[in-house]
Amino acid sequence: NAGVTQTPKFQVLKTGQSMTLQCAQDMNHEYMSWYRQDPGMGLRLIHYSVGAGITDQGEVPNGYNVSRSTTEDFPLRLLSAAPSQTSVYFCASTVTSGGSYEQYFGPGTRLTVT
Amino acid sequence: AQKVTQAQTEISVVEKEDVTLDCVYETRDTTYYLFWYKQPPSGELVFLIRRNSFDEQNEISGRYSWNFQKSTSSFNFTITASQVVDSAVYFCALSEAVRGSTLGRLYFGRGTQLTVWP
């Protein structure tokens, strides 16, 4: 098992550019989510999904889109990057029933928008 | 309003001291889950514990212990005989059920930076 993988690890964008942060898991977890981590703010939920075809907004969804066409993948799209989106992004997955509900986190993507 | 409050932004202790990290949460749900995660300087997030709202038993795991009190909406974390390797940011988190799913939105506190000096 590779667990939760995220690509890229680092990215620099210019304001207005678009990009997709990739997230994949091979544990057959129904639940996947995206967080951003900013200094002094903890982790804030951007979007989450409880299964293929189902997504929902978290605390800070503006400027981000997601889709969940398969159980394994949960990409996060920035349509028009802004400096306020400079952050570290974490993807996570877990089961939605039974188990410990431990969220398995990816290694993170450090994004800088200039 | 924050759903999870970690009032201690930073704590410094000397090795072998005991330290308690506070966590206060807010929810209207009767079924919810509480978590603690550790983020060492390397940046990864490490799961420490989950507690559900129906289980108020305190838990001990080695040098770690957790005190869950529904009456005060608190889920505090104590490290006994702290070590330098315990230096990290510790996050408390709350999960509320959404759409009939047991696990829904996960709200994190802002974290407590613990520094243990030798």
mmCIF file with all atom_site columns, C-alpha atoms in Angstrom:
data_model
loop_
_atom_site.group_PDB
_atom_site.id
_atom_site.type_symbol
_atom_site.label_atom_id
_atom_site.label_alt_id
_atom_site.label_comp_id
_atom_site.label_asym_id
_atom_site.label_entity_id
_atom_site.label_seq_id
_atom_site.pdbx_PDB_ins_code
_atom_site.Cartn_x
_atom_site.Cartn_y
_atom_site.Cartn_z
_atom_site.occupancy
_atom_site.B_iso_or_equiv
_atom_site.pdbx_formal_charge
_atom_site.auth_seq_id
_atom_site.auth_comp_id
_atom_site.auth_asym_id
_atom_site.auth_atom_id
_atom_site.pdbx_PDB_model_num
ATOM 1   C CA . ASN A 1 1   ? 0.000   0.000  0.000   1.00 0.00 ? 1   ASN A CA 1
ATOM 2   C CA . ALA A 1 2   ? 1.277   3.436  -0.920  1.00 0.00 ? 2   ALA A CA 1
ATOM 3   C CA . GLY A 1 3   ? -1.279  5.077  1.389   1.00 0.00 ? 3   GLY A CA 1
ATOM 4   C CA . VAL A 1 4   ? -2.199  8.612  0.363   1.00 0.00 ? 4   VAL A CA 1
ATOM 5   C CA . THR A 1 5   ? -0.053  10.159 -2.332  1.00 0.00 ? 5   THR A CA 1
ATOM 6   C CA . GLN A 1 6   ? 0.002   13.785 -3.381  1.00 0.00 ? 6   GLN A CA 1
ATOM 7   C CA . THR A 1 7   ? 1.627   15.438 -6.350  1.00 0.00 ? 7   THR A CA 1
ATOM 8   C CA . PRO A 1 8   ? 3.391   17.731 -6.765  1.00 0.00 ? 8   PRO A CA 1
ATOM 9   C CA . LYS A 1 9   ? 5.298   18.288 -3.506  1.00 0.00 ? 9   LYS A CA 1
ATOM 10  C CA . PHE A 1 10  ? 6.160   21.864 -4.383  1.00 0.00 ? 10  PHE A CA 1
ATOM 11  C CA . GLN A 1 11  ? 4.625   24.278 -6.850  1.00 0.00 ? 11  GLN A CA 1
ATOM 12  C CA . VAL A 1 12  ? 5.029   27.934 -7.693  1.00 0.00 ? 12  VAL A CA 1
ATOM 13  C CA . LEU A 1 13  ? 2.263   29.639 -9.649  1.00 0.00 ? 13  LEU A CA 1
ATOM 14  C CA . LYS A 1 14  ? 1.698   33.115 -10.921 1.00 0.00 ? 14  LYS A CA 1
ATOM 15  C CA . THR A 1 15  ? -1.493  34.934 -10.073 1.00 0.00 ? 15  THR A CA 1
ATOM 16  C CA . GLY A 1 16  ? -4.252  33.879 -12.415 1.00 0.00 ? 16  GLY A CA 1
ATOM 17  C CA . GLN A 1 17  ? -2.756  30.550 -13.403 1.00 0.00 ? 17  GLN A CA 1
ATOM 18  C CA . SER A 1 18  ? -4.694  27.364 -12.923 1.00 0.00 ? 18  SER A CA 1
ATOM 19  C CA . MET A 1 19  ? -3.525  23.998 -11.709 1.00 0.00 ? 19  MET A CA 1
ATOM 20  C CA . THR A 1 20  ? -4.669  20.721 -10.225 1.00 0.00 ? 20  THR A CA 1
ATOM 21  C CA . LEU A 1 21  ? -3.287  19.169 -7.085  1.00 0.00 ? 21  LEU A CA 1
ATOM 22  C CA . GLN A 1 22  ? -3.482  15.425 -7.344  1.00 0.00 ? 22  GLN A CA 1
ATOM 23  C CA . CYS A 1 23  ? -4.457  13.088 -4.527  1.00 0.00 ? 23  CYS A CA 1
ATOM 24  C CA . ALA A 1 24  ? -4.787  9.326  -4.683  1.00 0.00 ? 24  ALA A CA 1
ATOM 25  C CA . GLN A 1 25  ? -5.264  6.554  -2.148  1.00 0.00 ? 25  GLN A CA 1
ATOM 26  C CA . ASP A 1 26  ? -5.102  2.805  -2.533  1.00 0.00 ? 26  ASP A CA 1
ATOM 27  C CA . MET A 1 27  ? -6.874  1.804  0.673   1.00 0.00 ? 27  MET A CA 1
ATOM 28  C CA . ASN A 1 28  ? -10.414 1.802  -0.785  1.00 0.00 ? 28  ASN A CA 1
ATOM 29  C CA . HIS A 1 29  ? -11.444 4.558  1.610   1.00 0.00 ? 29  HIS A CA 1
ATOM 30  C CA . GLU A 1 30  ? -14.802 6.165  0.974   1.00 0.00 ? 30  GLU A CA 1
ATOM 31  C CA . TYR A 1 31  ? -14.001 9.455  2.651   1.00 0.00 ? 31  TYR A CA 1
ATOM 32  C CA . MET A 1 32  ? -11.446 11.872 1.224   1.00 0.00 ? 32  MET A CA 1
ATOM 33  C CA . SER A 1 33  ? -10.786 15.472 2.033   1.00 0.00 ? 33  SER A CA 1
ATOM 34  C CA . TRP A 1 34  ? -8.568  18.450 1.319   1.00 0.00 ? 34  TRP A CA 1
ATOM 35  C CA . TYR A 1 35  ? -7.171  20.825 3.912   1.00 0.00 ? 35  TYR A CA 1
ATOM 36  C CA . ARG A 1 36  ? -4.999  23.869 3.794   1.00 0.00 ? 36  ARG A CA 1
ATOM 37  C CA . GLN A 1 37  ? -2.591  24.726 6.571   1.00 0.00 ? 37  GLN A CA 1
ATOM 38  C CA . ASP A 1 38  ? -1.570  28.295 7.205   1.00 0.00 ? 38  ASP A CA 1
ATOM 39  C CA . PRO A 1 39  ? 0.636   29.531 10.067  1.00 0.00 ? 39  PRO A CA 1
ATOM 40  C CA . GLY A 1 40  ? -1.366  29.931 13.261  1.00 0.00 ? 40  GLY A CA 1
ATOM 41  C CA . MET A 1 41  ? -4.582  28.725 11.630  1.00 0.00 ? 41  MET A CA 1
ATOM 42  C CA . GLY A 1 42  ? -4.355  24.985 12.008  1.00 0.00 ? 42  GLY A CA 1
ATOM 43  C CA . LEU A 1 43  ? -5.844  22.892 9.219   1.00 0.00 ? 43  LEU A CA 1
ATOM 44  C CA . ARG A 1 44  ? -8.967  24.127 7.547   1.00 0.00 ? 44  ARG A CA 1
ATOM 45  C CA . LEU A 1 45  ? -11.235 21.911 5.509   1.00 0.00 ? 45  LEU A CA 1
ATOM 46  C CA . ILE A 1 46  ? -11.625 22.973 1.880   1.00 0.00 ? 46  ILE A CA 1
ATOM 47  C CA . HIS A 1 47  ? -13.773 20.208 0.373   1.00 0.00 ? 47  HIS A CA 1
ATOM 48  C CA . TYR A 1 48  ? -14.552 16.650 1.224   1.00 0.00 ? 48  TYR A CA 1
ATOM 49  C CA . SER A 1 49  ? -16.196 13.597 -0.320  1.00 0.00 ? 49  SER A CA 1
ATOM 50  C CA . VAL A 1 50  ? -17.967 10.657 1.327   1.00 0.00 ? 50  VAL A CA 1
ATOM 51  C CA . GLY A 1 51  ? -17.833 8.545  -1.815  1.00 0.00 ? 51  GLY A CA 1
ATOM 52  C CA . ALA A 1 52  ? -17.469 8.543  -5.578  1.00 0.00 ? 52  ALA A CA 1
ATOM 53  C CA . GLY A 1 53  ? -19.768 11.120 -7.128  1.00 0.00 ? 53  GLY A CA 1
ATOM 54  C CA . ILE A 1 54  ? -20.418 12.939 -3.850  1.00 0.00 ? 54  ILE A CA 1
ATOM 55  C CA . THR A 1 55  ? -18.581 16.080 -2.792  1.00 0.00 ? 55  THR A CA 1
ATOM 56  C CA . ASP A 1 56  ? -19.341 18.831 -0.326  1.00 0.00 ? 56  ASP A CA 1
ATOM 57  C CA . GLN A 1 57  ? -17.881 22.108 0.830   1.00 0.00 ? 57  GLN A CA 1
ATOM 58  C CA . GLY A 1 58  ? -15.850 22.584 3.943   1.00 0.00 ? 58  GLY A CA 1
ATOM 59  C CA . GLU A 1 59  ? -14.935 25.769 5.787   1.00 0.00 ? 59  GLU A CA 1
ATOM 60  C CA . VAL A 1 60  ? -12.940 27.514 3.056   1.00 0.00 ? 60  VAL A CA 1
ATOM 61  C CA . PRO A 1 61  ? -14.157 26.294 -0.361  1.00 0.00 ? 61  PRO A CA 1
ATOM 62  C CA . ASN A 1 62  ? -13.948 29.547 -2.327  1.00 0.00 ? 62  ASN A CA 1
ATOM 63  C CA . GLY A 1 63  ? -11.472 29.441 -5.204  1.00 0.00 ? 63  GLY A CA 1
ATOM 64  C CA . TYR A 1 64  ? -11.302 25.650 -5.256  1.00 0.00 ? 64  TYR A CA 1
ATOM 65  C CA . ASN A 1 65  ? -13.135 22.931 -7.149  1.00 0.00 ? 65  ASN A CA 1
ATOM 66  C CA . VAL A 1 66  ? -13.159 19.198 -6.612  1.00 0.00 ? 66  VAL A CA 1
ATOM 67  C CA . SER A 1 67  ? -14.609 16.118 -8.229  1.00 0.00 ? 67  SER A CA 1
ATOM 68  C CA . ARG A 1 68  ? -14.682 12.464 -7.237  1.00 0.00 ? 68  ARG A CA 1
ATOM 69  C CA . SER A 1 69  ? -15.129 10.232 -10.262 1.00 0.00 ? 69  SER A CA 1
ATOM 70  C CA . THR A 1 70  ? -13.403 7.237  -8.669  1.00 0.00 ? 70  THR A CA 1
ATOM 71  C CA . THR A 1 71  ? -12.899 5.999  -5.132  1.00 0.00 ? 71  THR A CA 1
ATOM 72  C CA . GLU A 1 72  ? -9.138  6.356  -5.495  1.00 0.00 ? 72  GLU A CA 1
ATOM 73  C CA . ASP A 1 73  ? -8.721  9.916  -6.766  1.00 0.00 ? 73  ASP A CA 1
ATOM 74  C CA . PHE A 1 74  ? -9.741  13.285 -5.398  1.00 0.00 ? 74  PHE A CA 1
ATOM 75  C CA . PRO A 1 75  ? -8.094  16.146 -7.314  1.00 0.00 ? 75  PRO A CA 1
ATOM 76  C CA . LEU A 1 76  ? -8.240  19.738 -6.129  1.00 0.00 ? 76  LEU A CA 1
ATOM 77  C CA . ARG A 1 77  ? -8.426  22.438 -8.816  1.00 0.00 ? 77  ARG A CA 1
ATOM 78  C CA . LEU A 1 78  ? -7.402  26.048 -8.509  1.00 0.00 ? 78  LEU A CA 1
ATOM 79  C CA . LEU A 1 79  ? -9.065  27.821 -11.393 1.00 0.00 ? 79  LEU A CA 1
ATOM 80  C CA . SER A 1 80  ? -7.357  31.197 -11.011 1.00 0.00 ? 80  SER A CA 1
ATOM 81  C CA . ALA A 1 81  ? -4.642  31.211 -8.387  1.00 0.00 ? 81  ALA A CA 1
ATOM 82  C CA . ALA A 1 82  ? -4.372  34.103 -5.966  1.00 0.00 ? 82  ALA A CA 1
ATOM 83  C CA . PRO A 1 83  ? -1.603  34.963 -3.475  1.00 0.00 ? 83  PRO A CA 1
ATOM 84  C CA . SER A 1 84  ? -4.070  34.183 -0.652  1.00 0.00 ? 84  SER A CA 1
ATOM 85  C CA . GLN A 1 85  ? -3.941  30.570 -1.772  1.00 0.00 ? 85  GLN A CA 1
ATOM 86  C CA . THR A 1 86  ? -0.287  30.292 -0.832  1.00 0.00 ? 86  THR A CA 1
ATOM 87  C CA . SER A 1 87  ? -0.367  27.480 1.696   1.00 0.00 ? 87  SER A CA 1
ATOM 88  C CA . VAL A 1 88  ? 0.460   23.872 2.421   1.00 0.00 ? 88  VAL A CA 1
ATOM 89  C CA . TYR A 1 89  ? -2.252  21.541 1.166   1.00 0.00 ? 89  TYR A CA 1
ATOM 90  C CA . PHE A 1 90  ? -2.973  18.172 2.689   1.00 0.00 ? 90  PHE A CA 1
ATOM 91  C CA . CYS A 1 91  ? -5.167  15.442 1.309   1.00 0.00 ? 91  CYS A CA 1
ATOM 92  C CA . ALA A 1 92  ? -6.558  12.780 3.647   1.00 0.00 ? 92  ALA A CA 1
ATOM 93  C CA . SER A 1 93  ? -8.694  9.666  3.493   1.00 0.00 ? 93  SER A CA 1
ATOM 94  C CA . THR A 1 94  ? -10.467 7.327  5.873   1.00 0.00 ? 94  THR A CA 1
ATOM 95  C CA . VAL A 1 95  ? -13.305 4.839  6.114   1.00 0.00 ? 95  VAL A CA 1
ATOM 96  C CA . THR A 1 96  ? -16.791 6.187  6.846   1.00 0.00 ? 96  THR A CA 1
ATOM 97  C CA . SER A 1 97  ? -18.143 3.381  8.979   1.00 0.00 ? 97  SER A CA 1
ATOM 98  C CA . GLY A 1 98  ? -16.488 1.115  11.460  1.00 0.00 ? 98  GLY A CA 1
ATOM 99  C CA . GLY A 1 99  ? -12.808 1.397  12.198  1.00 0.00 ? 99  GLY A CA 1
ATOM 100 C CA . SER A 1 100 ? -10.956 4.120  14.004  1.00 0.00 ? 100 SER A CA 1
ATOM 101 C CA . TYR A 1 101 ? -11.814 6.942  11.565  1.00 0.00 ? 101 TYR A CA 1
ATOM 102 C CA . GLU A 1 102 ? -8.142  7.762  11.631  1.00 0.00 ? 102 GLU A CA 1
ATOM 103 C CA . GLN A 1 103 ? -7.494  10.154 8.778   1.00 0.00 ? 103 GLN A CA 1
ATOM 104 C CA . TYR A 1 104 ? -4.520  9.101  6.711   1.00 0.00 ? 104 TYR A CA 1
ATOM 105 C CA . PHE A 1 105 ? -2.780  12.201 5.467   1.00 0.00 ? 105 PHE A CA 1
ATOM 106 C CA . GLY A 1 106 ? -0.653  12.635 2.410   1.00 0.00 ? 106 GLY A CA 1
ATOM 107 C CA . PRO A 1 107 ? 2.766   14.308 2.677   1.00 0.00 ? 107 PRO A CA 1
ATOM 108 C CA . GLY A 1 108 ? 1.433   17.701 1.616   1.00 0.00 ? 108 GLY A CA 1
ATOM 109 C CA . THR A 1 109 ? 1.906   20.084 -1.312  1.00 0.00 ? 109 THR A CA 1
ATOM 110 C CA . ARG A 1 110 ? 3.583   23.409 -0.654  1.00 0.00 ? 110 ARG A CA 1
ATOM 111 C CA . LEU A 1 111 ? 2.064   25.964 -3.014  1.00 0.00 ? 111 LEU A CA 1
ATOM 112 C CA . THR A 1 112 ? 3.342   29.493 -3.533  1.00 0.00 ? 112 THR A CA 1
ATOM 113 C CA . VAL A 1 113 ? 1.394   31.985 -5.611  1.00 0.00 ? 113 VAL A CA 1
ATOM 114 C CA . THR A 1 114 ? 3.305   35.082 -6.662  1.00 0.00 ? 114 THR A CA 1
ATOM 115 C CA . ALA B 2 1   ? -17.108 30.707 16.088  1.00 0.00 ? 1   ALA B CA 1
ATOM 116 C CA . GLN B 2 2   ? -14.411 28.116 16.381  1.00 0.00 ? 2   GLN B CA 1
ATOM 117 C CA . LYS B 2 3   ? -15.650 24.630 16.922  1.00 0.00 ? 3   LYS B CA 1
ATOM 118 C CA . VAL B 2 4   ? -12.352 23.546 18.440  1.00 0.00 ? 4   VAL B CA 1
ATOM 119 C CA . THR B 2 5   ? -10.357 25.856 20.659  1.00 0.00 ? 5   THR B CA 1
ATOM 120 C CA . GLN B 2 6   ? -6.807  25.229 21.704  1.00 0.00 ? 6   GLN B CA 1
ATOM 121 C CA . ALA B 2 7   ? -6.115  28.231 23.872  1.00 0.00 ? 7   ALA B CA 1
ATOM 122 C CA . GLN B 2 8   ? -2.437  27.441 24.373  1.00 0.00 ? 8   GLN B CA 1
ATOM 123 C CA . THR B 2 9   ? -0.557  28.615 21.326  1.00 0.00 ? 9   THR B CA 1
ATOM 124 C CA . GLU B 2 10  ? 2.870   27.640 22.625  1.00 0.00 ? 10  GLU B CA 1
ATOM 125 C CA . ILE B 2 11  ? 4.120   25.677 25.612  1.00 0.00 ? 11  ILE B CA 1
ATOM 126 C CA . SER B 2 12  ? 7.724   25.183 26.671  1.00 0.00 ? 12  SER B CA 1
ATOM 127 C CA . VAL B 2 13  ? 8.791   22.628 29.243  1.00 0.00 ? 13  VAL B CA 1
ATOM 128 C CA . VAL B 2 14  ? 11.993  21.011 30.344  1.00 0.00 ? 14  VAL B CA 1
ATOM 129 C CA . GLU B 2 15  ? 12.500  17.330 29.737  1.00 0.00 ? 15  GLU B CA 1
ATOM 130 C CA . LYS B 2 16  ? 10.795  15.015 32.249  1.00 0.00 ? 16  LYS B CA 1
ATOM 131 C CA . GLU B 2 17  ? 8.146   17.565 33.131  1.00 0.00 ? 17  GLU B CA 1
ATOM 132 C CA . ASP B 2 18  ? 4.505   16.624 32.670  1.00 0.00 ? 18  ASP B CA 1
ATOM 133 C CA . VAL B 2 19  ? 2.505   18.797 30.303  1.00 0.00 ? 19  VAL B CA 1
ATOM 134 C CA . THR B 2 20  ? -1.201  19.073 29.526  1.00 0.00 ? 20  THR B CA 1
ATOM 135 C CA . LEU B 2 21  ? -2.551  20.394 26.249  1.00 0.00 ? 21  LEU B CA 1
ATOM 136 C CA . ASP B 2 22  ? -6.064  21.771 26.461  1.00 0.00 ? 22  ASP B CA 1
ATOM 137 C CA . CYS B 2 23  ? -8.834  21.301 23.935  1.00 0.00 ? 23  CYS B CA 1
ATOM 138 C CA . VAL B 2 24  ? -12.371 22.673 24.174  1.00 0.00 ? 24  VAL B CA 1
ATOM 139 C CA . TYR B 2 25  ? -14.926 21.888 21.518  1.00 0.00 ? 25  TYR B CA 1
ATOM 140 C CA . GLU B 2 26  ? -18.377 23.036 20.522  1.00 0.00 ? 26  GLU B CA 1
ATOM 141 C CA . THR B 2 27  ? -21.051 20.947 18.842  1.00 0.00 ? 27  THR B CA 1
ATOM 142 C CA . ARG B 2 28  ? -24.820 20.413 18.899  1.00 0.00 ? 28  ARG B CA 1
ATOM 143 C CA . ASP B 2 29  ? -24.535 16.836 17.691  1.00 0.00 ? 29  ASP B CA 1
ATOM 144 C CA . THR B 2 30  ? -25.022 14.003 20.127  1.00 0.00 ? 30  THR B CA 1
ATOM 145 C CA . THR B 2 31  ? -22.763 11.751 18.076  1.00 0.00 ? 31  THR B CA 1
ATOM 146 C CA . TYR B 2 32  ? -19.345 13.079 17.295  1.00 0.00 ? 32  TYR B CA 1
ATOM 147 C CA . TYR B 2 33  ? -15.690 12.114 17.355  1.00 0.00 ? 33  TYR B CA 1
ATOM 148 C CA . LEU B 2 34  ? -12.674 13.815 18.830  1.00 0.00 ? 34  LEU B CA 1
ATOM 149 C CA . PHE B 2 35  ? -9.108  13.336 17.701  1.00 0.00 ? 35  PHE B CA 1
ATOM 150 C CA . TRP B 2 36  ? -5.576  14.339 18.523  1.00 0.00 ? 36  TRP B CA 1
ATOM 151 C CA . TYR B 2 37  ? -2.891  14.594 15.858  1.00 0.00 ? 37  TYR B CA 1
ATOM 152 C CA . LYS B 2 38  ? 0.805   15.340 16.137  1.00 0.00 ? 38  LYS B CA 1
ATOM 153 C CA . GLN B 2 39  ? 2.789   17.284 13.554  1.00 0.00 ? 39  GLN B CA 1
ATOM 154 C CA . PRO B 2 40  ? 6.547   16.997 14.134  1.00 0.00 ? 40  PRO B CA 1
ATOM 155 C CA . PRO B 2 41  ? 8.989   19.421 12.508  1.00 0.00 ? 41  PRO B CA 1
ATOM 156 C CA . SER B 2 42  ? 9.166   17.131 9.468   1.00 0.00 ? 42  SER B CA 1
ATOM 157 C CA . GLY B 2 43  ? 5.609   18.188 8.662   1.00 0.00 ? 43  GLY B CA 1
ATOM 158 C CA . GLU B 2 44  ? 3.639   14.952 8.447   1.00 0.00 ? 44  GLU B CA 1
ATOM 159 C CA . LEU B 2 45  ? 0.471   14.482 10.455  1.00 0.00 ? 45  LEU B CA 1
ATOM 160 C CA . VAL B 2 46  ? 0.442   11.587 12.883  1.00 0.00 ? 46  VAL B CA 1
ATOM 161 C CA . PHE B 2 47  ? -2.779  10.204 14.330  1.00 0.00 ? 47  PHE B CA 1
ATOM 162 C CA . LEU B 2 48  ? -2.679  9.775  18.112  1.00 0.00 ? 48  LEU B CA 1
ATOM 163 C CA . ILE B 2 49  ? -6.185  8.952  19.295  1.00 0.00 ? 49  ILE B CA 1
ATOM 164 C CA . ARG B 2 50  ? -9.898  8.965  18.493  1.00 0.00 ? 50  ARG B CA 1
ATOM 165 C CA . ARG B 2 51  ? -12.647 9.185  21.066  1.00 0.00 ? 51  ARG B CA 1
ATOM 166 C CA . ASN B 2 52  ? -16.385 8.981  20.354  1.00 0.00 ? 52  ASN B CA 1
ATOM 167 C CA . SER B 2 53  ? -18.983 10.993 22.220  1.00 0.00 ? 53  SER B CA 1
ATOM 168 C CA . PHE B 2 54  ? -20.411 7.967  23.989  1.00 0.00 ? 54  PHE B CA 1
ATOM 169 C CA . ASP B 2 55  ? -17.178 6.898  25.563  1.00 0.00 ? 55  ASP B CA 1
ATOM 170 C CA . GLU B 2 56  ? -16.014 9.118  28.387  1.00 0.00 ? 56  GLU B CA 1
ATOM 171 C CA . GLN B 2 57  ? -13.442 6.711  29.678  1.00 0.00 ? 57  GLN B CA 1
ATOM 172 C CA . ASN B 2 58  ? -10.031 8.216  30.020  1.00 0.00 ? 58  ASN B CA 1
ATOM 173 C CA . GLU B 2 59  ? -7.322  6.530  28.039  1.00 0.00 ? 59  GLU B CA 1
ATOM 174 C CA . ILE B 2 60  ? -3.664  5.951  28.685  1.00 0.00 ? 60  ILE B CA 1
ATOM 175 C CA . SER B 2 61  ? -1.105  4.874  26.125  1.00 0.00 ? 61  SER B CA 1
ATOM 176 C CA . GLY B 2 62  ? 2.402   4.790  27.477  1.00 0.00 ? 62  GLY B CA 1
ATOM 177 C CA . ARG B 2 63  ? 3.348   8.342  28.450  1.00 0.00 ? 63  ARG B CA 1
ATOM 178 C CA . TYR B 2 64  ? 0.220   9.749  26.805  1.00 0.00 ? 64  TYR B CA 1
ATOM 179 C CA . SER B 2 65  ? -3.162  10.087 28.460  1.00 0.00 ? 65  SER B CA 1
ATOM 180 C CA . TRP B 2 66  ? -6.401  11.740 27.480  1.00 0.00 ? 66  TRP B CA 1
ATOM 181 C CA . ASN B 2 67  ? -9.160  13.159 29.635  1.00 0.00 ? 67  ASN B CA 1
ATOM 182 C CA . PHE B 2 68  ? -12.558 13.498 27.963  1.00 0.00 ? 68  PHE B CA 1
ATOM 183 C CA . GLN B 2 69  ? -15.242 15.417 29.860  1.00 0.00 ? 69  GLN B CA 1
ATOM 184 C CA . LYS B 2 70  ? -18.543 16.036 28.108  1.00 0.00 ? 70  LYS B CA 1
ATOM 185 C CA . SER B 2 71  ? -19.757 18.249 30.941  1.00 0.00 ? 71  SER B CA 1
ATOM 186 C CA . THR B 2 72  ? -17.083 20.800 30.113  1.00 0.00 ? 72  THR B CA 1
ATOM 187 C CA . SER B 2 73  ? -16.747 19.926 26.396  1.00 0.00 ? 73  SER B CA 1
ATOM 188 C CA . SER B 2 74  ? -13.072 19.267 26.871  1.00 0.00 ? 74  SER B CA 1
ATOM 189 C CA . PHE B 2 75  ? -10.673 16.652 25.585  1.00 0.00 ? 75  PHE B CA 1
ATOM 190 C CA . ASN B 2 76  ? -7.312  17.318 27.167  1.00 0.00 ? 76  ASN B CA 1
ATOM 191 C CA . PHE B 2 77  ? -4.061  15.558 26.393  1.00 0.00 ? 77  PHE B CA 1
ATOM 192 C CA . THR B 2 78  ? -1.297  14.941 28.929  1.00 0.00 ? 78  THR B CA 1
ATOM 193 C CA . ILE B 2 79  ? 2.249   13.869 28.243  1.00 0.00 ? 79  ILE B CA 1
ATOM 194 C CA . THR B 2 80  ? 3.989   12.450 31.282  1.00 0.00 ? 80  THR B CA 1
ATOM 195 C CA . ALA B 2 81  ? 7.752   12.730 31.638  1.00 0.00 ? 81  ALA B CA 1
ATOM 196 C CA . SER B 2 82  ? 8.106   14.697 28.418  1.00 0.00 ? 82  SER B CA 1
ATOM 197 C CA . GLN B 2 83  ? 10.987  14.060 26.050  1.00 0.00 ? 83  GLN B CA 1
ATOM 198 C CA . VAL B 2 84  ? 12.689  16.191 23.431  1.00 0.00 ? 84  VAL B CA 1
ATOM 199 C CA . VAL B 2 85  ? 11.134  13.996 20.720  1.00 0.00 ? 85  VAL B CA 1
ATOM 200 C CA . ASP B 2 86  ? 7.696   15.147 21.897  1.00 0.00 ? 86  ASP B CA 1
ATOM 201 C CA . SER B 2 87  ? 8.432   18.588 20.477  1.00 0.00 ? 87  SER B CA 1
ATOM 202 C CA . ALA B 2 88  ? 5.799   19.147 17.815  1.00 0.00 ? 88  ALA B CA 1
ATOM 203 C CA . VAL B 2 89  ? 2.565   20.913 17.038  1.00 0.00 ? 89  VAL B CA 1
ATOM 204 C CA . TYR B 2 90  ? -0.408  19.072 18.459  1.00 0.00 ? 90  TYR B CA 1
ATOM 205 C CA . PHE B 2 91  ? -3.858  19.423 16.954  1.00 0.00 ? 91  PHE B CA 1
ATOM 206 C CA . CYS B 2 92  ? -7.201  18.579 18.457  1.00 0.00 ? 92  CYS B CA 1
ATOM 207 C CA . ALA B 2 93  ? -10.033 17.911 16.000  1.00 0.00 ? 93  ALA B CA 1
ATOM 208 C CA . LEU B 2 94  ? -13.796 17.347 16.018  1.00 0.00 ? 94  LEU B CA 1
ATOM 209 C CA . SER B 2 95  ? -15.839 15.373 13.524  1.00 0.00 ? 95  SER B CA 1
ATOM 210 C CA . GLU B 2 96  ? -19.585 15.777 13.083  1.00 0.00 ? 96  GLU B CA 1
ATOM 211 C CA . ALA B 2 97  ? -21.756 13.407 11.062  1.00 0.00 ? 97  ALA B CA 1
ATOM 212 C CA . VAL B 2 98  ? -23.069 14.667 7.747   1.00 0.00 ? 98  VAL B CA 1
ATOM 213 C CA . ARG B 2 99  ? -25.516 13.073 5.271   1.00 0.00 ? 99  ARG B CA 1
ATOM 214 C CA . GLY B 2 100 ? -25.944 10.075 7.519   1.00 0.00 ? 100 GLY B CA 1
ATOM 215 C CA . SER B 2 101 ? -22.248 9.381  7.334   1.00 0.00 ? 101 SER B CA 1
ATOM 216 C CA . THR B 2 102 ? -20.662 8.807  10.675  1.00 0.00 ? 102 THR B CA 1
ATOM 217 C CA . LEU B 2 103 ? -17.672 10.840 9.675   1.00 0.00 ? 103 LEU B CA 1
ATOM 218 C CA . GLY B 2 104 ? -18.348 14.192 8.147   1.00 0.00 ? 104 GLY B CA 1
ATOM 219 C CA . ARG B 2 105 ? -16.631 17.506 8.401   1.00 0.00 ? 105 ARG B CA 1
ATOM 220 C CA . LEU B 2 106 ? -13.476 17.500 10.471  1.00 0.00 ? 106 LEU B CA 1
ATOM 221 C CA . TYR B 2 107 ? -12.673 20.698 12.307  1.00 0.00 ? 107 TYR B CA 1
ATOM 222 C CA . PHE B 2 108 ? -9.182  21.274 13.635  1.00 0.00 ? 108 PHE B CA 1
ATOM 223 C CA . GLY B 2 109 ? -8.053  23.566 16.387  1.00 0.00 ? 109 GLY B CA 1
ATOM 224 C CA . ARG B 2 110 ? -5.235  25.974 15.624  1.00 0.00 ? 110 ARG B CA 1
ATOM 225 C CA . GLY B 2 111 ? -2.711  23.762 17.323  1.00 0.00 ? 111 GLY B CA 1
ATOM 226 C CA . THR B 2 112 ? -0.364  24.001 20.275  1.00 0.00 ? 112 THR B CA 1
ATOM 227 C CA . GLN B 2 113 ? 3.362   24.194 19.649  1.00 0.00 ? 113 GLN B CA 1
ATOM 228 C CA . LEU B 2 114 ? 5.078   22.135 22.318  1.00 0.00 ? 114 LEU B CA 1
ATOM 229 C CA . THR B 2 115 ? 8.801   22.591 22.821  1.00 0.00 ? 115 THR B CA 1
ATOM 230 C CA . VAL B 2 116 ? 10.607  20.265 25.184  1.00 0.00 ? 116 VAL B CA 1
ATOM 231 C CA . TRP B 2 117 ? 14.068  21.463 26.186  1.00 0.00 ? 117 TRP B CA 1
ATOM 232 C CA . PRO B 2 118 ? 16.799  19.053 27.235  1.00 0.00 ? 118 PRO B CA 1
#
